[in-house]
Short mmCIF file of C-alpha atoms in Angstrom, two decimals:
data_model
loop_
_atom_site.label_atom_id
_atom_site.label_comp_id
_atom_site.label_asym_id
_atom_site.label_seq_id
_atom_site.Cartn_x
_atom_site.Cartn_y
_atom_site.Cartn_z
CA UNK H 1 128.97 100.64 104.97
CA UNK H 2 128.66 97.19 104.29
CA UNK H 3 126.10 95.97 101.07
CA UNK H 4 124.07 93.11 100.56
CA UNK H 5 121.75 92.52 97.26
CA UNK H 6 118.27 91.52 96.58
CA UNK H 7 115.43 91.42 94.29
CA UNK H 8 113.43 92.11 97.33
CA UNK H 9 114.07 93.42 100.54
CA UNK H 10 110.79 93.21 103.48
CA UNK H 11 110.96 95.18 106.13
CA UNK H 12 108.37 93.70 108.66
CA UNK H 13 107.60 90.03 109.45
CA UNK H 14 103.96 89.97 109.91
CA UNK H 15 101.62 88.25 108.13
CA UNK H 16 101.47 90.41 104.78
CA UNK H 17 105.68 90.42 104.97
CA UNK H 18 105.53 86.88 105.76
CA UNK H 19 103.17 85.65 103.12
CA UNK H 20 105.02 88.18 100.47
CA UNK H 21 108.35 86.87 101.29
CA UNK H 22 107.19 82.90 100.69
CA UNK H 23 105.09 83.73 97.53
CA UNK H 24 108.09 85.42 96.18
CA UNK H 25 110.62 83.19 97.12
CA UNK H 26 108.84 80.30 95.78
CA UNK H 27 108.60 82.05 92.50
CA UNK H 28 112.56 82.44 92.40
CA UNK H 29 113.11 85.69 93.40
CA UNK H 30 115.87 86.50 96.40
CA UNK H 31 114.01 87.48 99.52
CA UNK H 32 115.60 89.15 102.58
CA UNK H 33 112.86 90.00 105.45
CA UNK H 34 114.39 92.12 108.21
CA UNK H 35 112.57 92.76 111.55
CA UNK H 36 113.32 94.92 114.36
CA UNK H 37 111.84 92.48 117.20
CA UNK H 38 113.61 89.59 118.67
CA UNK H 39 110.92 87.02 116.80
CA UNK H 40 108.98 87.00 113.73
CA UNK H 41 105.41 87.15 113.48
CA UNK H 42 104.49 90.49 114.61
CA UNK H 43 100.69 90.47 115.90
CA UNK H 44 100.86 86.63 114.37
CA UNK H 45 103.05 85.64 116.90
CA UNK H 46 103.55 84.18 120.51
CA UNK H 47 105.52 84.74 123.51
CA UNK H 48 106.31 82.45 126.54
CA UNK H 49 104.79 83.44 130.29
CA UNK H 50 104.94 81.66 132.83
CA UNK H 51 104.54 78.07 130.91
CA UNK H 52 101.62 79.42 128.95
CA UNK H 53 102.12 80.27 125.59
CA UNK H 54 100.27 83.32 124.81
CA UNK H 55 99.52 84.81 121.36
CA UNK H 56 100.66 88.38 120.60
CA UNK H 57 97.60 89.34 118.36
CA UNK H 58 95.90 86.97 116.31
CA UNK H 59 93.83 84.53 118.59
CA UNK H 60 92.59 82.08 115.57
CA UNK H 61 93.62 81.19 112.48
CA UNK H 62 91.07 79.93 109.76
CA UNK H 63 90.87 76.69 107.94
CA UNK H 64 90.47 77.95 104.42
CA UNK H 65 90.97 81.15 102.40
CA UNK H 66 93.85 83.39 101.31
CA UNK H 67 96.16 82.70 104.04
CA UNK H 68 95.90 79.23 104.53
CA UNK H 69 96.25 79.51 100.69
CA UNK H 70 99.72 81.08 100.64
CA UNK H 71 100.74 77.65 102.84
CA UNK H 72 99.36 75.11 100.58
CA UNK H 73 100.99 77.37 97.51
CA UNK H 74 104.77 77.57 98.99
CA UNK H 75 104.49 73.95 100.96
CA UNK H 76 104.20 75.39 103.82
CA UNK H 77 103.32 72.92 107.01
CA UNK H 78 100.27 74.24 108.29
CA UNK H 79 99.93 73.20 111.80
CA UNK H 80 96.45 74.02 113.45
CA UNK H 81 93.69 71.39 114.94
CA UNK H 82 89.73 72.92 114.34
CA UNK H 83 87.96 74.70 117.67
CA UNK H 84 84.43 73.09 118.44
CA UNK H 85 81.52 74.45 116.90
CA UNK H 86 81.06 78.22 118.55
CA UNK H 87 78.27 79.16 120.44
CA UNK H 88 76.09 82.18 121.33
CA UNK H 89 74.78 83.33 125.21
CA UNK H 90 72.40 85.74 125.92
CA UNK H 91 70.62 86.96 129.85
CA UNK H 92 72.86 83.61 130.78
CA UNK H 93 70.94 81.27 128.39
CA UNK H 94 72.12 80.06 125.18
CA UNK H 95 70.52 80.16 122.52
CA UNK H 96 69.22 76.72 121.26
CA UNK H 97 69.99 76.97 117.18
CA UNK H 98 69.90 73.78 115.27
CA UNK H 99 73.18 72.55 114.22
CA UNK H 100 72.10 72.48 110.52
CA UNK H 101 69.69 75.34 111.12
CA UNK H 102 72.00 77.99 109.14
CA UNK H 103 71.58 81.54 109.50
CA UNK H 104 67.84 81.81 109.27
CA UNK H 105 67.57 79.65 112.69
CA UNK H 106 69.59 82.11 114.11
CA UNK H 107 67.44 84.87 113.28
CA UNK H 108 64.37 82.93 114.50
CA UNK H 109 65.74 83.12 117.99
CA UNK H 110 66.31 86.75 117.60
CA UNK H 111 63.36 88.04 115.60
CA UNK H 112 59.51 88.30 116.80
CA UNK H 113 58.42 86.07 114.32
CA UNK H 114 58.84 84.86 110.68
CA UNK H 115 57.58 88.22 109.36
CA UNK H 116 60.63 89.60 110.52
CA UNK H 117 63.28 86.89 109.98
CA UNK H 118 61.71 87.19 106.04
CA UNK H 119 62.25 91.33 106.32
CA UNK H 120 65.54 91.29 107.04
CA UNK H 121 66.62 87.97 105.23
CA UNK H 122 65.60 89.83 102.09
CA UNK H 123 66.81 92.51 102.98
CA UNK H 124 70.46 91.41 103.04
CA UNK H 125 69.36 88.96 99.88
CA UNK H 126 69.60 92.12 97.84
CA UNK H 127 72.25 93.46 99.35
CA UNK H 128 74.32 90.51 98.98
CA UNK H 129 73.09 89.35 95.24
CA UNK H 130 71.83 92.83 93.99
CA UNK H 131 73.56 95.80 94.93
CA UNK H 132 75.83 96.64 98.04
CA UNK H 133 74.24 99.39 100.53
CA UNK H 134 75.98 102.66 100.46
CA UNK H 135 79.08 103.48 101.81
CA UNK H 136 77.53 106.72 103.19
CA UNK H 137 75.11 104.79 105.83
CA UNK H 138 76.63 102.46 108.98
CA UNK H 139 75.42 99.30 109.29
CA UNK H 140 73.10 100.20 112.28
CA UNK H 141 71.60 102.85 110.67
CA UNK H 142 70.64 100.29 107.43
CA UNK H 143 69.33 97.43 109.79
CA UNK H 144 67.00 100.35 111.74
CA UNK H 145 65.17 100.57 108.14
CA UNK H 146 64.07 96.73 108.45
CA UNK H 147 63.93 96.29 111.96
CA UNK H 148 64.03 97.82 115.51
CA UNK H 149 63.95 94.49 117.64
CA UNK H 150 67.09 94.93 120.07
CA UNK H 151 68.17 91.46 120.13
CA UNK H 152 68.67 91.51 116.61
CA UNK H 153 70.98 94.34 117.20
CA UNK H 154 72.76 93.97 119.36
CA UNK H 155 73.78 90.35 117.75
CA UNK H 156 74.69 92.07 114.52
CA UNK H 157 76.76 94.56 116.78
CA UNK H 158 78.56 91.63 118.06
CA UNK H 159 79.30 90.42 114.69
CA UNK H 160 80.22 93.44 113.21
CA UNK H 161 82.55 94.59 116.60
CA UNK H 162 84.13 90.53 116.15
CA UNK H 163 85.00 91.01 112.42
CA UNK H 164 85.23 94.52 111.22
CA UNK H 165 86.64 95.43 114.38
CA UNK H 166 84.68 98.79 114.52
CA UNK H 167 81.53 99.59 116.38
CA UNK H 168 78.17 99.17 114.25
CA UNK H 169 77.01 102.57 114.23
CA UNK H 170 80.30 104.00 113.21
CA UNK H 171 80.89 101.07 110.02
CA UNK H 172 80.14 100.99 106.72
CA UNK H 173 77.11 99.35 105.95
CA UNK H 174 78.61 98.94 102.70
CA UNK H 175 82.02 98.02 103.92
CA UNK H 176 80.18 95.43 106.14
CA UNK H 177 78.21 93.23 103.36
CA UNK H 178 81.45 92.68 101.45
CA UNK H 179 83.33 91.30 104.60
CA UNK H 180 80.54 89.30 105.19
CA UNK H 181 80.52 87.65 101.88
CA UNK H 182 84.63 87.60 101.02
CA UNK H 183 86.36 87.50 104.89
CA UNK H 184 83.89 85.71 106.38
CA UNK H 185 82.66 83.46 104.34
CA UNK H 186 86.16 82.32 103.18
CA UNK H 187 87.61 81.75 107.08
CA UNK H 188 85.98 78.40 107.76
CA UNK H 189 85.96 77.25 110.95
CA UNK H 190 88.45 78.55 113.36
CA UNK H 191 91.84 76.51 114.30
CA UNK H 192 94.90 76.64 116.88
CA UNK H 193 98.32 76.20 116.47
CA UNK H 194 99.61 73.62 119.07
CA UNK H 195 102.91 75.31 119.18
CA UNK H 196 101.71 79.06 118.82
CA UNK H 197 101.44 81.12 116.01
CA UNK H 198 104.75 81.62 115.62
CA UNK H 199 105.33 78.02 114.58
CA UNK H 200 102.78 78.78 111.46
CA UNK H 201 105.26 82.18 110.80
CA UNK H 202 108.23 80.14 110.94
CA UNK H 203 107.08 77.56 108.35
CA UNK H 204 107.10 80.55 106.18
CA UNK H 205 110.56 81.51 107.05
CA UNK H 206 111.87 78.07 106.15
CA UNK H 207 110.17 78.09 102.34
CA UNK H 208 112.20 81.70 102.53
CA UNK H 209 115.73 80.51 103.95
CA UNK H 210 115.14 77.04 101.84
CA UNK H 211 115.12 79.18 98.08
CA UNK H 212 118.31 81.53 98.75
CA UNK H 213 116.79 83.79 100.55
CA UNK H 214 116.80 84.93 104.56
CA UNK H 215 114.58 85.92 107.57
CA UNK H 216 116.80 87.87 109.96
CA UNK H 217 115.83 89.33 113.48
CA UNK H 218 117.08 92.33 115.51
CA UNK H 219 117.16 94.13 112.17
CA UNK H 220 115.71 97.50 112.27
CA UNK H 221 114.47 99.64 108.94
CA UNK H 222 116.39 103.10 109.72
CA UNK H 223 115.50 104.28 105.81
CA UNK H 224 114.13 103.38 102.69
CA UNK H 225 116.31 104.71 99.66
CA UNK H 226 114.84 106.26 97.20
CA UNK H 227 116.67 107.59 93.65
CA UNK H 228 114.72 109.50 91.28
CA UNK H 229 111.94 108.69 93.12
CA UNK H 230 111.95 104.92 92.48
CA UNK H 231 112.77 102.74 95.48
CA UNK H 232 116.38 101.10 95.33
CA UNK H 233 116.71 99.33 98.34
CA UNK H 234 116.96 100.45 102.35
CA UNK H 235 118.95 101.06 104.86
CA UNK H 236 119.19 98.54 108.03
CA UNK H 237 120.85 97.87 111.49
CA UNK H 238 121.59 94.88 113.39
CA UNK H 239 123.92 93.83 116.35
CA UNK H 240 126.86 94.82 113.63
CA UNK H 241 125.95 98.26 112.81
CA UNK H 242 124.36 99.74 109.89
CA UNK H 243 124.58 98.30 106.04
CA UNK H 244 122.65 98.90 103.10
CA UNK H 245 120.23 96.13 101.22
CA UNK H 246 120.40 96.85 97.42
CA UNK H 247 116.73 95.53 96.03
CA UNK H 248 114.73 96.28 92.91
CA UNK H 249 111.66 96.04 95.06
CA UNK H 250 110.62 97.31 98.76
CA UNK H 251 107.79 95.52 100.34
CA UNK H 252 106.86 97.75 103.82
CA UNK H 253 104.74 95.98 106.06
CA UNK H 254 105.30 98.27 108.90
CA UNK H 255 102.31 100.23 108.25
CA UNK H 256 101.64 103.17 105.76
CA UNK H 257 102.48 105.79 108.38
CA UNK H 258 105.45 104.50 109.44
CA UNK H 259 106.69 103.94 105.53
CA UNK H 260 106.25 107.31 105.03
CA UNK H 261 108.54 108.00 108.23
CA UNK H 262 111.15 106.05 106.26
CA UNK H 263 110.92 107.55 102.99
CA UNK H 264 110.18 111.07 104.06
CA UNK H 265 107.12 113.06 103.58
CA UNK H 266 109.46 114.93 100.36
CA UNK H 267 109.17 111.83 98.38
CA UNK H 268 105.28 111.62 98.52
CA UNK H 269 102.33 113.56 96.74
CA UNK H 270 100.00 115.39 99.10
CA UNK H 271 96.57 113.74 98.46
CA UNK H 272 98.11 110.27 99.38
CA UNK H 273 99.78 111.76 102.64
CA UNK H 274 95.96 113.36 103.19
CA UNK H 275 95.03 109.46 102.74
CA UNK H 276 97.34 108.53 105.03
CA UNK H 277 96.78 111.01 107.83
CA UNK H 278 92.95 110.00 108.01
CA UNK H 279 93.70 106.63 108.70
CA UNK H 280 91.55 105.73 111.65
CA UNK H 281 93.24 102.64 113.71
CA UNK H 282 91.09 100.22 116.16
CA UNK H 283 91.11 99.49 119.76
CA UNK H 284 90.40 95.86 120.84
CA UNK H 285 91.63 94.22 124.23
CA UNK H 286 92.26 90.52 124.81
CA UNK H 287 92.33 89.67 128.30
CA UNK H 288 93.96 85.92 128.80
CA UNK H 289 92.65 83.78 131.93
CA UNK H 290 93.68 80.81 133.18
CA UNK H 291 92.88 78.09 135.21
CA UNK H 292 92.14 74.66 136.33
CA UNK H 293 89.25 73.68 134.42
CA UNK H 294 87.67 74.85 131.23
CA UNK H 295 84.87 78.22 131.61
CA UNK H 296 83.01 76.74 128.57
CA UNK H 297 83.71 73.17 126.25
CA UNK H 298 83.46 75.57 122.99
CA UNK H 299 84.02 78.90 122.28
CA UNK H 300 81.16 81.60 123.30
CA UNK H 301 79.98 84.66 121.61
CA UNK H 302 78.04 87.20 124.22
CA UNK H 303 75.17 89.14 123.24
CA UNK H 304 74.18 92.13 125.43
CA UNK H 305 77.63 92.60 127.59
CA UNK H 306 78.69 96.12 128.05
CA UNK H 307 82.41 94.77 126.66
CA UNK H 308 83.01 91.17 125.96
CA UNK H 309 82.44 90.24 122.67
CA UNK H 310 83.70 86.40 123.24
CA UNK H 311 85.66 83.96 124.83
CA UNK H 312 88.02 81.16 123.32
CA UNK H 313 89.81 77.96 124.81
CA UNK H 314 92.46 76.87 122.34
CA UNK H 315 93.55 74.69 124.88
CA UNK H 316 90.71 72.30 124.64
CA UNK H 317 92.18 71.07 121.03
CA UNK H 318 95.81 72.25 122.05
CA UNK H 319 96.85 71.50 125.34
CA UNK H 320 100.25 72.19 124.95
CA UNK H 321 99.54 75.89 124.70
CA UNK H 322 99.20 75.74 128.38
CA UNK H 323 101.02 73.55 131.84
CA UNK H 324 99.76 70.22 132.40
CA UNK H 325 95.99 70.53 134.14
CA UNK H 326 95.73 74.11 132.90
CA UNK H 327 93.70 75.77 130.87
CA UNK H 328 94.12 79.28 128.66
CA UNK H 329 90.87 81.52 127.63
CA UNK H 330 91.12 84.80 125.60
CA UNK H 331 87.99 87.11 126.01
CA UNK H 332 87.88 89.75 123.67
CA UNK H 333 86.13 93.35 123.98
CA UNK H 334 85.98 96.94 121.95
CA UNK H 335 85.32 100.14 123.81
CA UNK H 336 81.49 101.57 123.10
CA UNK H 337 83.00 103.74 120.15
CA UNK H 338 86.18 103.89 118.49
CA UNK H 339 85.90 107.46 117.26
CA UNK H 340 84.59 108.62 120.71
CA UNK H 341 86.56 109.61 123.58
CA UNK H 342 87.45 106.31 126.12
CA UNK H 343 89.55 105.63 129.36
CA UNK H 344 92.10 102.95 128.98
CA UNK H 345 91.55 101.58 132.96
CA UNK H 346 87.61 101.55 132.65
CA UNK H 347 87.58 99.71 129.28
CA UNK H 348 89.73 97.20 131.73
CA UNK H 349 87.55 96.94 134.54
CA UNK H 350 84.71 96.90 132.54
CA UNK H 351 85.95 93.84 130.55
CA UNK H 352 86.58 91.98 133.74
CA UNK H 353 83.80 92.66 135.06
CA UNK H 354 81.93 91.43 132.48
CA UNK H 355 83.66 88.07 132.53
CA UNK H 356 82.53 87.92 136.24
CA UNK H 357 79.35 88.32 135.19
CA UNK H 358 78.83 86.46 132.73
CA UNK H 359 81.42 83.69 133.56
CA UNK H 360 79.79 80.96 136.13
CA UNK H 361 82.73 80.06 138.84
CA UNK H 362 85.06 83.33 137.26
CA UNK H 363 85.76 84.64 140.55
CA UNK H 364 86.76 81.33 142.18
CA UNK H 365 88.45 79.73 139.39
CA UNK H 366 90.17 82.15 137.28
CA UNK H 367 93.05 84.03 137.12
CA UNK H 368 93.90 87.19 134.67
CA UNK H 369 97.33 86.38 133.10
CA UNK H 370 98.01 88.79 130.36
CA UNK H 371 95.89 91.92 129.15
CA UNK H 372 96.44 92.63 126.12
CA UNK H 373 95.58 96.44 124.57
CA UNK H 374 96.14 97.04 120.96
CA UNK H 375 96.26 100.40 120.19
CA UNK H 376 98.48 103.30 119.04
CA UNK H 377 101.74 101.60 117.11
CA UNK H 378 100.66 98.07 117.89
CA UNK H 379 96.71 98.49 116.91
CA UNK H 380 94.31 95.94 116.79
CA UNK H 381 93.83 97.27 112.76
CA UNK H 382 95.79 100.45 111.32
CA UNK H 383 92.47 101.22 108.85
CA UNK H 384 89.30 100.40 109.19
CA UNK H 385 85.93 100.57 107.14
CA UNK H 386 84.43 103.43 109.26
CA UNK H 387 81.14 105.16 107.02
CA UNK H 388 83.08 106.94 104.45
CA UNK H 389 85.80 104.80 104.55
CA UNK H 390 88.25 104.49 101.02
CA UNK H 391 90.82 101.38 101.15
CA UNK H 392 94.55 102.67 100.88
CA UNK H 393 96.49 101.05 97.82
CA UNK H 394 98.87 98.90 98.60
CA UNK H 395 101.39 100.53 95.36
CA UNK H 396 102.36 103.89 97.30
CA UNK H 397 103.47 106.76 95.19
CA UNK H 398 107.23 106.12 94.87
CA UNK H 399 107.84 103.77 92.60
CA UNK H 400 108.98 100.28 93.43
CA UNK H 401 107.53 100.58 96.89
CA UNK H 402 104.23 98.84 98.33
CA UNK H 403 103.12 98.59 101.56
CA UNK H 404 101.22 95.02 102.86
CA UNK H 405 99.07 94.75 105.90
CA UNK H 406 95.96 95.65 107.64
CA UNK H 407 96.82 99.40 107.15
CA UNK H 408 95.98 98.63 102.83
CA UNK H 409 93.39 96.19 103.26
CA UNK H 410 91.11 95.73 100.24
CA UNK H 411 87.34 96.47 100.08
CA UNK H 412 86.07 93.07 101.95
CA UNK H 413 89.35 92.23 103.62
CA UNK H 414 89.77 95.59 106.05
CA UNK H 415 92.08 93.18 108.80
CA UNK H 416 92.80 89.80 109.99
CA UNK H 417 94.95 86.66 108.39
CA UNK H 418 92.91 86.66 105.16
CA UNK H 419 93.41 90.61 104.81
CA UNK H 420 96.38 90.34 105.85
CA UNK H 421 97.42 87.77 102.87
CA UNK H 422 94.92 89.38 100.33
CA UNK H 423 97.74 92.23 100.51
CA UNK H 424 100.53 89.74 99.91
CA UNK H 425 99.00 88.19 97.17
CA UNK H 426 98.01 91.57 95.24
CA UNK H 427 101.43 92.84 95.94
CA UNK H 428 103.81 89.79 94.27
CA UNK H 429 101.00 89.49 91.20
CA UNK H 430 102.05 93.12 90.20
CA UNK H 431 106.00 92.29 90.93
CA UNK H 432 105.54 89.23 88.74
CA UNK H 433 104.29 91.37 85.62
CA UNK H 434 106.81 93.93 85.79
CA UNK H 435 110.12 92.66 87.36
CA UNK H 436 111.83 88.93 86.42
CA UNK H 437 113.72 87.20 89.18
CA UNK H 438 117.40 87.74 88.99
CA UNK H 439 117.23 90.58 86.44
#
């Protein structure tokens, strides 16, 4: 069997492989990412269809925080142009919130009056400056202490379903506050990538490839090696058969289940493998429409659908995302429950039904491209802050070996880009203190 040798070998080109692999590289260490798809990205990513370019996961990327970070950090280009300012519709109307109005003119369009705007404003005051709520209450079950007004709900359902991608009364209230003040807060306002999200992963690649180090596709993990139960490196296969990648460090950003698939349940402790098991993953659909004119001229968040959380048009900024005269939307939905029990089909037809409804000129003018269900080995998330919920570590009992990714999201930053890189970052600050480039 053939050899190759690294300081670090990544199996897994997503975003926490991709952001570990350019942090590292740019610090001198020798990188070698291998994934087992024909392109890098993984849910970051975009494939071609029919002269549309559609995104394979992440719909938006952010203007500021941890991963647009890891870019200005490595020199990365980071190609995206800002959406318009988002919106929110209601019964058909929208609601009319001053553009400099903040979050308290939100509420006032929600609320009964002031009395209850002030309730619940101080309400999350305290749990934002004083102490968080407890990770043994979900978030709906915290707002019904202040407040029982429906509308006020049902738009912190939306929020909740759009960010932590769980259900409100099934997320930590806890969990909730701290995305709200570290994932949130940090995204900005959301961009597009004129040239897909792949474009962003493959300015990555090149900081990688550009520092002696190398991105490779068609490369699947078959094993990770362990020896005295420290991590030395992994087995992989490409178009040439198998060979072995000798590494001081293994950075698995494949998920924690499917790590311990490739290590071997032997290798681990049982409490972590407990950990692992109760992982609870997330359903979300993205259903992509197109047509010949624009549904909306910004991007629309729904309040009171039975499904659709959303609706986007990176085409209005990007254009070449789409032929010429055509336009791309991605509508976004969660079943009712993600613990619950849910038909695959329905949560479809209820989706599309909801853009009918909800959509003036739907029926005439659009046309369903691409549905896309994340779920199973390709989830939406691979953990998520359910009530209860503890964050897996990214360090994983065998020594030398981390996992990245949504699956070890820290308190705050469960999923997405920013969790995504949070990971990456956490993961090369411990390589840096214990292992020198090159050694």
């Amino acid at each position: 069997m053939r050899q190759e040798h690294y300081d670090v070998v990544i199996l897994g080109s997503g975003i926490g492989g991709m952001c570990s692999a350019a942090l590292l590289a740019n610090k001198g260490y020798k990188v070698l990412v291998v994934e087992k798809l024909p392109q890098i990205g993984g849910r970051c990513s975009t494939i071609d269809y029919k002269g549309f370019k559609i995104p394979t996961g992440v719909l938006g990327v952010p203007s500021g925080g941890p991963f647009r970070e890891v870019f200005e950090e490595v020199g990365a280009e980071y190609d995206a142009r800002p959406s318009p300012q988002g919106r929110y519709i209601k019964d058909g109307q929208e609601l009319k919130v001053p553009d400099k109005g903040g979050f308290r003119a939100m509420l006032s369009q929600l609320c009964a009056d002031e009395a209850e705007v002030t309730r619940v404003l101080n309400a999350m005051r305290r749990a934002d400056k004083w102490e968080d709520p407890s990770n043994e209450i979900s978030l709906r079950d915290w707002l019904l202490q202040y407040t029982q007004n429906e509308n006020l709900l049902i738009f912190f359902k939306n929020l909740c379903a759009l960010y932590a991608i769980t259900e409100y009364h099934e997320t930590s209230a806890k969990d909730f506050f701290q995305i709200r003040r570290l994932m949130i807060r940090s995204y900005g306002q959301v961009h597009f990538a004129p040239k897909g999200n792949i474009a962003l992963m493959e300015s990555l690649a090149q900081v990688v490839k550009g520092k002696n180090g190398d991105v490779r596709t068609r490369c699947r993990a078959k094993q990770i090696i362990v020896n005295d139960e420290e991590a030395t490196g992994a087995i992989v296969e490409d178009t040439k058969g198998e060979f072995e990648v000798d590494a001081k460090v293994v950075i698995s950003n494949v998920g924690p289940k499917a790590t311990v698939g490739l290590v071997g349940k032997e290798k681990y402790d049982a409490g972590y493998l407990k950990e692992v098991v109760g992982m609870r993953p997330t359903l979300q659909m993205w259903v992509t429409t197109v047509g010949d004119r624009p549904f909306f001229d910004t991007q629309v968040s729904f309040l009171g659908t039975r499904r659709v959380l959303s609706c986007i048009n990176p085409t209005l900024v990007c254009p070449e995302l789409a032929p010429p005269g055509k336009y791309m939307h991605h509508s976004i939905s969660g079943p009712a429950s993600q613990t619950g029990s849910w038909n695959l089909k329905e949560e479809i037809d209820l989706h599309i039904q909801d853009l009918k409804n909800n959509i003036p000129g739907f029926s005439e003018h659009g046309e369903v491209l691409h549905v896309g269900c994340y779920w199973g080995d390709w989830p939406t998330t691979r953990n998520s802050p359910y009530v209860g919920y503890t964050p897996l570590p990214q360090k994983t009992p065998v020594e030398n070996l981390y996992d990245v990714g949504d699956g070890v999201g820290s308190r705050g930053w469960p999923s997405g880009t920013g969790g995504c890189a949070v990971t990456a970052r956490i993961v090369v600050e411990d390589i840096e203190k214990r292992i020198e480039p090159g050694t």
